[in-house]
């Protein structure tokens, strides 16, 4: 029997591998990999294809392109030879995993190598084979040079030089199976030499001639699987039965089994079976089982009984027992599980309840239980499998136990939500649910949220002391806070309310939001006054017959100034106040009519007013500048349209909190492309990904961030 060799190559992604149908009960996956981790396998079984386990791989925070699982211990990491950059991820090249070792034509183990990464002007040459028949690594040579000439073939034999002859004699093989030099027939008087070895390096065995009443049989094979020789034996035995050649098995891996006597009373030829067979226990583990030869029974007095399984799920030998006796029954099944005994219950007084399965997937013993205990009907226990929680449902109004139930440990589709048993409340209670809202990323452009149930509890519908209706606690969003609810006309508290934690002030700054105030009888709430930073103070209570106090500042946090309705001098006029460096107006004043009113050097936002800029020369263009730390514009500048043969571009204006400036690369003339804005959490691409070709004119277009639906660059590249 020839031994077969298999090569197993693992995959980078769990989802792309075809899983064996018996792998459903393989070791559980980790409960949850966070957003900075990837779910990876520890490899796959070469015989079953089942995962050997799972682990969470921490992605590198410094390398945004690190989003693939690492290679296994028996693999090496190679990088793609494609130099192109993915415009959406900005990553290139991607890594792949290949086995550390390969098998050559001789069945020997050889080291493996990654493909060569050759730069411009170089050519990747195919790997050369050494004298052991193993491939080396690819090499890079100049495109002007030729690749090196191989010295050995795939079998590790030296490649011989060609020779011109009228008639050729093939080279004889040596003990390694390598051919010798080609010989010209005229050099050996047209008598070509005969090889003592064949192409595998085995000694050439000459066939023998047997008599007519004999058959030629093989003497077997040596450790190199080379034929040892032949022998002759009689075709028929003394009983006129066919005399089969001896069955030759691989002593290391096989054993010979007799097939007994045939219907004609003659012995059948022996067969070879593997010494060891493999059993798969639910795809989780591999058990090496001993194979057994089938016994030869005298069917006139005995019968053949099938094998039984042991505790490992291995088949025992078949047995011969006298007719009339029962064959032995197996205590275990093919998975090594104890076979439960058949349970029979009294249908009138008992319930038949399934036993379920244990953590290994083995079936448990079924049971019988009374149909009724006292005045209460009974139910079978709930069978909760892996990943489920057993929940008790309490009792009914008669004090009888309700059927139990099962809930998932984790809500399907939302791994951040743990399942809990539902709370059972009586008719005078209300069930309150405490929830939490985790963020679940469902794609690059949006985030969907779902509330997770953290706890459930029961509370009385009506408070027995105050006779007021009770309300469950209010659950607010992450950007909200809980404020105490108001009182109704009976003085009972209403549900709490949610308000935003922050709001926008008059200047666009964030201000804390205040909860509504609850005022005593005879008073009413008034809004708080505005402070200098345009944020409001907390609300106050004042008497109902009084007006709410007016603050000293307006919506923008500026002091409220008195208006001038008329100047005392008829030759004067009213000039409005100017804005200061915080965006507030000064008081108006009266000035002579022949005088010019003062102009503001600042605008409403407190930014300095900039005048228009006109470039002096036609070969210049105006470039705007980004905003400063106060979000005020900076004076732009004029730049040359061209610098030699190359165009010059304005610096892009990016959002400093979300984006960074990346170099646009160069074209075939070594002229720079325009710089561009890119996600600050990702590596810059090698060139501007928003330009389709190097020869295409740059046009106005909207550029989108792949991780956010917001437009972050909405300007032309050329101004």
mmCIF file of N, CA and C in Angstrom, residues 148-262:
data_model
loop_
_atom_site.group_PDB
_atom_site.id
_atom_site.type_symbol
_atom_site.label_atom_id
_atom_site.label_comp_id
_atom_site.label_asym_id
_atom_site.label_seq_id
_atom_site.Cartn_x
_atom_site.Cartn_y
_atom_site.Cartn_z
ATOM 1 N N UNK A 148 19.400 33.121 -13.910
ATOM 2 C CA UNK A 148 20.399 32.055 -13.802
ATOM 3 C C UNK A 148 19.864 30.727 -14.325
ATOM 4 N N UNK A 149 20.775 29.918 -14.867
ATOM 5 C CA UNK A 149 20.407 28.626 -15.451
ATOM 6 C C UNK A 149 20.345 27.578 -14.339
ATOM 7 N N UNK A 150 19.266 26.772 -14.276
ATOM 8 C CA UNK A 150 19.178 25.751 -13.227
ATOM 9 C C UNK A 150 20.230 24.659 -13.409
ATOM 10 N N UNK A 151 20.752 24.149 -12.266
ATOM 11 C CA UNK A 151 21.747 23.084 -12.285
ATOM 12 C C UNK A 151 21.136 21.724 -11.984
ATOM 13 N N UNK A 152 19.958 21.721 -11.312
ATOM 14 C CA UNK A 152 19.332 20.459 -10.916
ATOM 15 C C UNK A 152 17.874 20.471 -11.367
ATOM 16 N N UNK A 153 17.339 19.248 -11.605
ATOM 17 C CA UNK A 153 15.933 19.140 -11.984
ATOM 18 C C UNK A 153 15.074 18.929 -10.740
ATOM 19 N N UNK A 154 13.764 18.652 -10.945
ATOM 20 C CA UNK A 154 12.829 18.545 -9.823
ATOM 21 C C UNK A 154 13.157 17.384 -8.898
ATOM 22 N N UNK A 155 13.927 16.390 -9.369
ATOM 23 C CA UNK A 155 14.319 15.257 -8.531
ATOM 24 C C UNK A 155 15.661 15.481 -7.849
ATOM 25 N N UNK A 156 16.260 16.649 -8.048
ATOM 26 C CA UNK A 156 17.559 16.938 -7.452
ATOM 27 C C UNK A 156 18.711 16.355 -8.238
ATOM 28 N N UNK A 157 18.458 15.956 -9.469
ATOM 29 C CA UNK A 157 19.511 15.383 -10.307
ATOM 30 C C UNK A 157 20.175 16.479 -11.135
ATOM 31 N N UNK A 158 21.499 16.347 -11.296
ATOM 32 C CA UNK A 158 22.238 17.336 -12.078
ATOM 33 C C UNK A 158 21.781 17.299 -13.532
ATOM 34 N N UNK A 159 21.557 18.480 -14.105
ATOM 35 C CA UNK A 159 21.139 18.584 -15.503
ATOM 36 C C UNK A 159 22.377 18.435 -16.393
ATOM 37 N N UNK A 160 22.330 17.459 -17.281
ATOM 38 C CA UNK A 160 23.478 17.156 -18.137
ATOM 39 C C UNK A 160 23.474 18.050 -19.382
ATOM 40 N N UNK A 161 24.678 18.309 -19.887
ATOM 41 C CA UNK A 161 24.811 19.095 -21.112
ATOM 42 C C UNK A 161 24.397 18.259 -22.324
ATOM 43 N N UNK A 162 23.829 18.909 -23.317
ATOM 44 C CA UNK A 162 23.398 18.204 -24.529
ATOM 45 C C UNK A 162 24.620 17.781 -25.366
ATOM 46 N N UNK A 163 24.384 16.800 -26.195
ATOM 47 C CA UNK A 163 25.477 16.241 -26.992
ATOM 48 C C UNK A 163 24.924 15.818 -28.349
ATOM 49 N N UNK A 164 25.678 16.080 -29.419
ATOM 50 C CA UNK A 164 25.204 15.726 -30.758
ATOM 51 C C UNK A 164 25.727 14.348 -31.144
ATOM 52 N N UNK A 165 24.794 13.449 -31.464
ATOM 53 C CA UNK A 165 25.148 12.091 -31.892
ATOM 54 C C UNK A 165 24.231 11.696 -33.048
ATOM 55 N N UNK A 166 24.712 10.705 -33.798
ATOM 56 C CA UNK A 166 23.858 10.131 -34.827
ATOM 57 C C UNK A 166 22.757 9.305 -34.190
ATOM 58 N N UNK A 167 23.130 8.588 -33.143
ATOM 59 C CA UNK A 167 22.159 7.784 -32.393
ATOM 60 C C UNK A 167 22.535 7.873 -30.915
ATOM 61 N N UNK A 168 21.520 8.094 -30.101
ATOM 62 C CA UNK A 168 21.768 8.333 -28.681
ATOM 63 C C UNK A 168 21.504 7.081 -27.862
ATOM 64 N N UNK A 169 22.297 6.927 -26.812
ATOM 65 C CA UNK A 169 22.033 5.939 -25.768
ATOM 66 C C UNK A 169 21.677 6.715 -24.498
ATOM 67 N N UNK A 170 20.529 6.441 -23.896
ATOM 68 C CA UNK A 170 20.173 7.183 -22.681
ATOM 69 C C UNK A 170 21.165 6.889 -21.562
ATOM 70 N N UNK A 171 21.364 7.903 -20.706
ATOM 71 C CA UNK A 171 22.258 7.709 -19.573
ATOM 72 C C UNK A 171 21.693 6.707 -18.593
ATOM 73 N N UNK A 172 22.549 5.918 -17.974
ATOM 74 C CA UNK A 172 22.096 4.923 -17.005
ATOM 75 C C UNK A 172 21.796 5.615 -15.679
ATOM 76 N N UNK A 173 20.817 5.079 -14.944
ATOM 77 C CA UNK A 173 20.428 5.655 -13.652
ATOM 78 C C UNK A 173 21.363 5.162 -12.556
ATOM 79 N N UNK A 174 21.636 6.042 -11.577
ATOM 80 C CA UNK A 174 22.438 5.638 -10.428
ATOM 81 C C UNK A 174 21.515 5.266 -9.271
ATOM 82 N N UNK A 175 22.105 5.010 -8.072
ATOM 83 C CA UNK A 175 21.308 4.560 -6.927
ATOM 84 C C UNK A 175 20.364 5.644 -6.398
ATOM 85 N N UNK A 176 20.548 6.893 -6.836
ATOM 86 C CA UNK A 176 19.640 7.974 -6.442
ATOM 87 C C UNK A 176 18.543 8.214 -7.472
ATOM 88 N N UNK A 177 18.545 7.466 -8.548
ATOM 89 C CA UNK A 177 17.545 7.633 -9.586
ATOM 90 C C UNK A 177 17.867 8.729 -10.564
ATOM 91 N N UNK A 178 19.112 9.209 -10.565
ATOM 92 C CA UNK A 178 19.508 10.281 -11.476
ATOM 93 C C UNK A 178 20.158 9.680 -12.724
ATOM 94 N N UNK A 179 19.793 10.199 -13.910
ATOM 95 C CA UNK A 179 20.385 9.654 -15.140
ATOM 96 C C UNK A 179 21.817 10.135 -15.319
ATOM 97 N N UNK A 180 22.643 9.289 -15.941
ATOM 98 C CA UNK A 180 24.017 9.671 -16.235
ATOM 99 C C UNK A 180 24.111 10.439 -17.540
ATOM 100 N N UNK A 181 25.342 10.648 -17.998
ATOM 101 C CA UNK A 181 25.559 11.390 -19.241
ATOM 102 C C UNK A 181 25.032 10.597 -20.438
ATOM 103 N N UNK A 182 24.519 11.338 -21.420
ATOM 104 C CA UNK A 182 24.072 10.709 -22.669
ATOM 105 C C UNK A 182 25.303 10.194 -23.429
ATOM 106 N N UNK A 183 25.167 8.988 -23.995
ATOM 107 C CA UNK A 183 26.284 8.351 -24.708
ATOM 108 C C UNK A 183 25.911 8.207 -26.180
ATOM 109 N N UNK A 184 26.881 8.476 -27.024
ATOM 110 C CA UNK A 184 26.669 8.242 -28.458
ATOM 111 C C UNK A 184 26.811 6.748 -28.745
ATOM 112 N N UNK A 185 25.852 6.196 -29.484
ATOM 113 C CA UNK A 185 25.860 4.756 -29.759
ATOM 114 C C UNK A 185 27.105 4.342 -30.514
ATOM 115 N N UNK A 186 27.645 5.226 -31.389
ATOM 116 C CA UNK A 186 28.830 4.862 -32.159
ATOM 117 C C UNK A 186 30.052 4.711 -31.267
ATOM 118 N N UNK A 187 29.999 5.303 -30.061
ATOM 119 C CA UNK A 187 31.141 5.192 -29.152
ATOM 120 C C UNK A 187 31.182 3.834 -28.461
ATOM 121 N N UNK A 188 30.044 3.112 -28.426
ATOM 122 C CA UNK A 188 29.989 1.816 -27.736
ATOM 123 C C UNK A 188 29.556 0.716 -28.701
ATOM 124 N N UNK A 189 29.893 0.892 -29.951
ATOM 125 C CA UNK A 189 29.581 -0.112 -30.967
ATOM 126 C C UNK A 189 28.086 -0.423 -31.009
ATOM 127 N N UNK A 190 27.295 0.639 -30.859
ATOM 128 C CA UNK A 190 25.832 0.518 -30.921
ATOM 129 C C UNK A 190 25.267 -0.432 -29.874
ATOM 130 N N UNK A 191 26.003 -0.666 -28.792
ATOM 131 C CA UNK A 191 25.507 -1.500 -27.690
ATOM 132 C C UNK A 191 25.333 -0.595 -26.463
ATOM 133 N N UNK A 192 24.126 -0.085 -26.323
ATOM 134 C CA UNK A 192 23.851 0.844 -25.212
ATOM 135 C C UNK A 192 23.908 0.095 -23.884
ATOM 136 N N UNK A 193 24.522 0.697 -22.863
ATOM 137 C CA UNK A 193 24.597 0.041 -21.552
ATOM 138 C C UNK A 193 23.219 -0.039 -20.898
ATOM 139 N N UNK A 194 23.047 -1.074 -20.066
ATOM 140 C CA UNK A 194 21.776 -1.303 -19.365
ATOM 141 C C UNK A 194 21.912 -0.798 -17.933
ATOM 142 N N UNK A 195 20.891 -0.052 -17.451
ATOM 143 C CA UNK A 195 20.925 0.506 -16.093
ATOM 144 C C UNK A 195 20.714 -0.586 -15.057
ATOM 145 N N UNK A 196 21.500 -0.512 -13.970
ATOM 146 C CA UNK A 196 21.286 -1.402 -12.832
ATOM 147 C C UNK A 196 20.173 -0.875 -11.919
ATOM 148 N N UNK A 197 19.819 0.421 -12.104
ATOM 149 C CA UNK A 197 18.795 1.057 -11.257
ATOM 150 C C UNK A 197 17.740 1.703 -12.155
ATOM 151 N N UNK A 198 16.560 1.897 -11.599
ATOM 152 C CA UNK A 198 15.511 2.581 -12.352
ATOM 153 C C UNK A 198 15.472 4.058 -11.955
ATOM 154 N N UNK A 199 14.461 4.800 -12.445
ATOM 155 C CA UNK A 199 14.394 6.248 -12.223
ATOM 156 C C UNK A 199 14.115 6.613 -10.766
ATOM 157 N N UNK A 200 13.741 5.617 -9.930
ATOM 158 C CA UNK A 200 13.548 5.889 -8.500
ATOM 159 C C UNK A 200 14.767 5.510 -7.679
ATOM 160 N N UNK A 201 15.792 4.968 -8.331
ATOM 161 C CA UNK A 201 16.987 4.532 -7.623
ATOM 162 C C UNK A 201 16.883 3.114 -7.099
ATOM 163 N N UNK A 202 15.857 2.383 -7.518
ATOM 164 C CA UNK A 202 15.683 0.997 -7.084
ATOM 165 C C UNK A 202 16.468 0.071 -8.022
ATOM 166 N N UNK A 203 16.997 -0.994 -7.450
ATOM 167 C CA UNK A 203 17.701 -1.985 -8.268
ATOM 168 C C UNK A 203 16.720 -2.635 -9.235
ATOM 169 N N UNK A 204 17.153 -2.782 -10.474
ATOM 170 C CA UNK A 204 16.296 -3.396 -11.484
ATOM 171 C C UNK A 204 16.237 -4.898 -11.222
ATOM 172 N N UNK A 205 15.011 -5.387 -10.988
ATOM 173 C CA UNK A 205 14.815 -6.812 -10.704
ATOM 174 C C UNK A 205 14.428 -7.513 -12.007
ATOM 175 N N UNK A 206 15.201 -8.497 -12.349
ATOM 176 C CA UNK A 206 14.910 -9.233 -13.577
ATOM 177 C C UNK A 206 13.741 -10.176 -13.345
ATOM 178 N N UNK A 207 12.781 -10.206 -14.254
ATOM 179 C CA UNK A 207 11.657 -11.137 -14.097
ATOM 180 C C UNK A 207 12.130 -12.580 -14.270
ATOM 181 N N UNK A 208 11.449 -13.462 -13.577
ATOM 182 C CA UNK A 208 11.804 -14.883 -13.667
ATOM 183 C C UNK A 208 10.713 -15.618 -14.441
ATOM 184 N N UNK A 209 11.096 -16.706 -15.056
ATOM 185 C CA UNK A 209 10.167 -17.525 -15.815
ATOM 186 C C UNK A 209 9.736 -18.707 -14.955
ATOM 187 N N UNK A 210 8.413 -18.847 -14.753
ATOM 188 C CA UNK A 210 7.890 -19.953 -13.951
ATOM 189 C C UNK A 210 7.316 -21.034 -14.876
ATOM 190 N N UNK A 211 7.145 -22.245 -14.315
ATOM 191 C CA UNK A 211 6.572 -23.346 -15.080
ATOM 192 C C UNK A 211 5.088 -23.081 -15.333
ATOM 193 N N UNK A 212 4.505 -23.888 -16.217
ATOM 194 C CA UNK A 212 3.096 -23.689 -16.566
ATOM 195 C C UNK A 212 2.183 -23.904 -15.369
ATOM 196 N N UNK A 213 2.549 -24.804 -14.449
ATOM 197 C CA UNK A 213 1.719 -25.082 -13.282
ATOM 198 C C UNK A 213 2.091 -24.192 -12.092
ATOM 199 N N UNK A 214 2.852 -23.141 -12.373
ATOM 200 C CA UNK A 214 3.277 -22.231 -11.310
ATOM 201 C C UNK A 214 2.800 -20.808 -11.617
ATOM 202 N N UNK A 215 2.805 -20.006 -10.576
ATOM 203 C CA UNK A 215 2.448 -18.598 -10.693
ATOM 204 C C UNK A 215 3.582 -17.768 -10.100
ATOM 205 N N UNK A 216 3.840 -16.633 -10.742
ATOM 206 C CA UNK A 216 4.914 -15.772 -10.250
ATOM 207 C C UNK A 216 4.364 -14.844 -9.166
ATOM 208 N N UNK A 217 5.047 -14.790 -8.022
ATOM 209 C CA UNK A 217 4.618 -13.969 -6.884
ATOM 210 C C UNK A 217 5.740 -13.015 -6.478
ATOM 211 N N UNK A 218 5.336 -11.887 -5.994
ATOM 212 C CA UNK A 218 6.298 -10.885 -5.538
ATOM 213 C C UNK A 218 6.806 -11.247 -4.146
ATOM 214 N N UNK A 219 8.103 -10.907 -3.897
ATOM 215 C CA UNK A 219 8.677 -11.119 -2.571
ATOM 216 C C UNK A 219 8.450 -9.924 -1.636
ATOM 217 N N UNK A 220 7.807 -8.895 -2.165
ATOM 218 C CA UNK A 220 7.527 -7.731 -1.327
ATOM 219 C C UNK A 220 8.380 -6.537 -1.706
ATOM 220 N N UNK A 221 8.332 -5.509 -0.869
ATOM 221 C CA UNK A 221 9.027 -4.251 -1.107
ATOM 222 C C UNK A 221 9.856 -3.892 0.120
ATOM 223 N N UNK A 222 10.966 -3.181 -0.124
ATOM 224 C CA UNK A 222 11.807 -2.764 0.993
ATOM 225 C C UNK A 222 11.307 -1.424 1.549
ATOM 226 N N UNK A 223 12.098 -0.799 2.443
ATOM 227 C CA UNK A 223 11.687 0.449 3.099
ATOM 228 C C UNK A 223 11.559 1.602 2.110
ATOM 229 N N UNK A 224 12.280 1.499 0.984
ATOM 230 C CA UNK A 224 12.191 2.559 -0.030
ATOM 231 C C UNK A 224 11.078 2.282 -1.027
ATOM 232 N N UNK A 225 10.269 1.270 -0.744
ATOM 233 C CA UNK A 225 9.177 0.866 -1.630
ATOM 234 C C UNK A 225 9.713 0.320 -2.956
ATOM 235 N N UNK A 226 10.904 -0.285 -2.891
ATOM 236 C CA UNK A 226 11.501 -0.913 -4.073
ATOM 237 C C UNK A 226 11.193 -2.410 -4.063
ATOM 238 N N UNK A 227 10.939 -2.951 -5.223
ATOM 239 C CA UNK A 227 10.629 -4.369 -5.349
ATOM 240 C C UNK A 227 11.860 -5.201 -4.991
ATOM 241 N N UNK A 228 11.629 -6.216 -4.124
ATOM 242 C CA UNK A 228 12.754 -7.064 -3.698
ATOM 243 C C UNK A 228 13.056 -8.133 -4.745
ATOM 244 N N UNK A 229 12.036 -8.775 -5.273
ATOM 245 C CA UNK A 229 12.258 -9.833 -6.259
ATOM 246 C C UNK A 229 10.996 -10.648 -6.472
ATOM 247 N N UNK A 230 11.144 -11.781 -7.192
ATOM 248 C CA UNK A 230 10.006 -12.638 -7.501
ATOM 249 C C UNK A 230 10.338 -14.065 -7.080
ATOM 250 N N UNK A 231 9.252 -14.824 -6.924
ATOM 251 C CA UNK A 231 9.393 -16.247 -6.635
ATOM 252 C C UNK A 231 8.266 -16.991 -7.338
ATOM 253 N N UNK A 232 8.434 -18.314 -7.503
ATOM 254 C CA UNK A 232 7.416 -19.130 -8.164
ATOM 255 C C UNK A 232 6.789 -20.079 -7.151
ATOM 256 N N UNK A 233 5.472 -20.274 -7.253
ATOM 257 C CA UNK A 233 4.787 -21.248 -6.407
ATOM 258 C C UNK A 233 3.695 -21.923 -7.225
ATOM 259 N N UNK A 234 3.207 -23.080 -6.725
ATOM 260 C CA UNK A 234 2.201 -23.851 -7.457
ATOM 261 C C UNK A 234 0.905 -23.052 -7.588
ATOM 262 N N UNK A 235 0.253 -23.204 -8.767
ATOM 263 C CA UNK A 235 -1.011 -22.507 -8.980
ATOM 264 C C UNK A 235 -2.119 -23.089 -8.117
ATOM 265 N N UNK A 236 -2.077 -24.410 -7.869
ATOM 266 C CA UNK A 236 -3.151 -25.054 -7.119
ATOM 267 C C UNK A 236 -2.543 -25.851 -5.975
ATOM 268 N N UNK A 237 -3.347 -25.974 -4.906
ATOM 269 C CA UNK A 237 -2.908 -26.740 -3.739
ATOM 270 C C UNK A 237 -3.287 -28.202 -3.927
ATOM 271 N N UNK A 238 -3.013 -29.029 -2.897
ATOM 272 C CA UNK A 238 -3.332 -30.453 -2.975
ATOM 273 C C UNK A 238 -4.833 -30.675 -3.056
ATOM 274 N N UNK A 239 -5.629 -29.739 -2.495
ATOM 275 C CA UNK A 239 -7.096 -29.869 -2.521
ATOM 276 C C UNK A 239 -7.706 -29.268 -3.788
ATOM 277 N N UNK A 240 -6.837 -28.968 -4.757
ATOM 278 C CA UNK A 240 -7.270 -28.372 -6.020
ATOM 279 C C UNK A 240 -7.876 -26.982 -5.820
ATOM 280 N N UNK A 241 -7.397 -26.269 -4.799
ATOM 281 C CA UNK A 241 -7.821 -24.878 -4.557
ATOM 282 C C UNK A 241 -6.769 -23.937 -5.125
ATOM 283 N N UNK A 242 -7.221 -22.757 -5.531
ATOM 284 C CA UNK A 242 -6.287 -21.761 -6.053
ATOM 285 C C UNK A 242 -5.289 -21.397 -4.963
ATOM 286 N N UNK A 243 -4.034 -21.433 -5.328
ATOM 287 C CA UNK A 243 -2.966 -21.101 -4.378
ATOM 288 C C UNK A 243 -2.580 -19.630 -4.606
ATOM 289 N N UNK A 244 -3.189 -18.730 -3.798
ATOM 290 C CA UNK A 244 -2.943 -17.300 -3.991
ATOM 291 C C UNK A 244 -1.546 -16.911 -3.519
ATOM 292 N N UNK A 245 -0.998 -15.884 -4.179
ATOM 293 C CA UNK A 245 0.288 -15.337 -3.726
ATOM 294 C C UNK A 245 0.128 -14.748 -2.320
ATOM 295 N N UNK A 246 1.185 -14.811 -1.506
ATOM 296 C CA UNK A 246 1.099 -14.220 -0.158
ATOM 297 C C UNK A 246 0.790 -12.719 -0.244
ATOM 298 N N UNK A 247 -0.101 -12.261 0.634
ATOM 299 C CA UNK A 247 -0.441 -10.828 0.693
ATOM 300 C C UNK A 247 0.677 -10.090 1.419
ATOM 301 N N UNK A 248 1.222 -9.089 0.783
ATOM 302 C CA UNK A 248 2.340 -8.330 1.353
ATOM 303 C C UNK A 248 1.809 -6.973 1.821
ATOM 304 N N UNK A 249 1.875 -6.719 3.104
ATOM 305 C CA UNK A 249 1.361 -5.478 3.689
ATOM 306 C C UNK A 249 2.516 -4.602 4.161
ATOM 307 N N UNK A 250 2.219 -3.331 4.328
ATOM 308 C CA UNK A 250 3.180 -2.391 4.897
ATOM 309 C C UNK A 250 3.283 -2.688 6.392
ATOM 310 N N UNK A 251 4.419 -3.281 6.817
ATOM 311 C CA UNK A 251 4.552 -3.738 8.201
ATOM 312 C C UNK A 251 4.387 -2.605 9.210
ATOM 313 N N UNK A 252 4.727 -1.377 8.804
ATOM 314 C CA UNK A 252 4.670 -0.263 9.748
ATOM 315 C C UNK A 252 3.240 0.234 9.956
ATOM 316 N N UNK A 253 2.418 0.191 8.923
ATOM 317 C CA UNK A 253 1.095 0.805 9.017
ATOM 318 C C UNK A 253 -0.054 -0.174 8.799
ATOM 319 N N UNK A 254 0.212 -1.395 8.334
ATOM 320 C CA UNK A 254 -0.864 -2.311 7.993
ATOM 321 C C UNK A 254 -0.655 -3.663 8.661
ATOM 322 N N UNK A 255 -1.730 -4.419 8.649
ATOM 323 C CA UNK A 255 -1.637 -5.807 9.096
ATOM 324 C C UNK A 255 -2.479 -6.673 8.171
ATOM 325 N N UNK A 256 -2.089 -7.963 8.100
ATOM 326 C CA UNK A 256 -2.747 -8.900 7.196
ATOM 327 C C UNK A 256 -3.897 -9.589 7.917
ATOM 328 N N UNK A 257 -5.038 -9.703 7.229
ATOM 329 C CA UNK A 257 -6.216 -10.353 7.798
ATOM 330 C C UNK A 257 -6.666 -11.481 6.875
ATOM 331 N N UNK A 258 -6.995 -12.619 7.489
ATOM 332 C CA UNK A 258 -7.505 -13.760 6.732
ATOM 333 C C UNK A 258 -8.987 -13.547 6.435
ATOM 334 N N UNK A 259 -9.397 -13.944 5.219
ATOM 335 C CA UNK A 259 -10.812 -13.847 4.856
ATOM 336 C C UNK A 259 -11.546 -15.170 5.056
ATOM 337 N N UNK A 260 -10.839 -16.160 5.588
ATOM 338 C CA UNK A 260 -11.491 -17.419 5.890
ATOM 339 C C UNK A 260 -11.652 -18.322 4.677
ATOM 340 N N UNK A 261 -12.646 -19.205 4.762
ATOM 341 C CA UNK A 261 -12.905 -20.206 3.727
ATOM 342 C C UNK A 261 -14.091 -19.761 2.883
ATOM 343 N N UNK A 262 -13.972 -19.934 1.550
ATOM 344 C CA UNK A 262 -15.053 -19.563 0.648
ATOM 345 C C UNK A 262 -16.121 -20.631 0.588
#
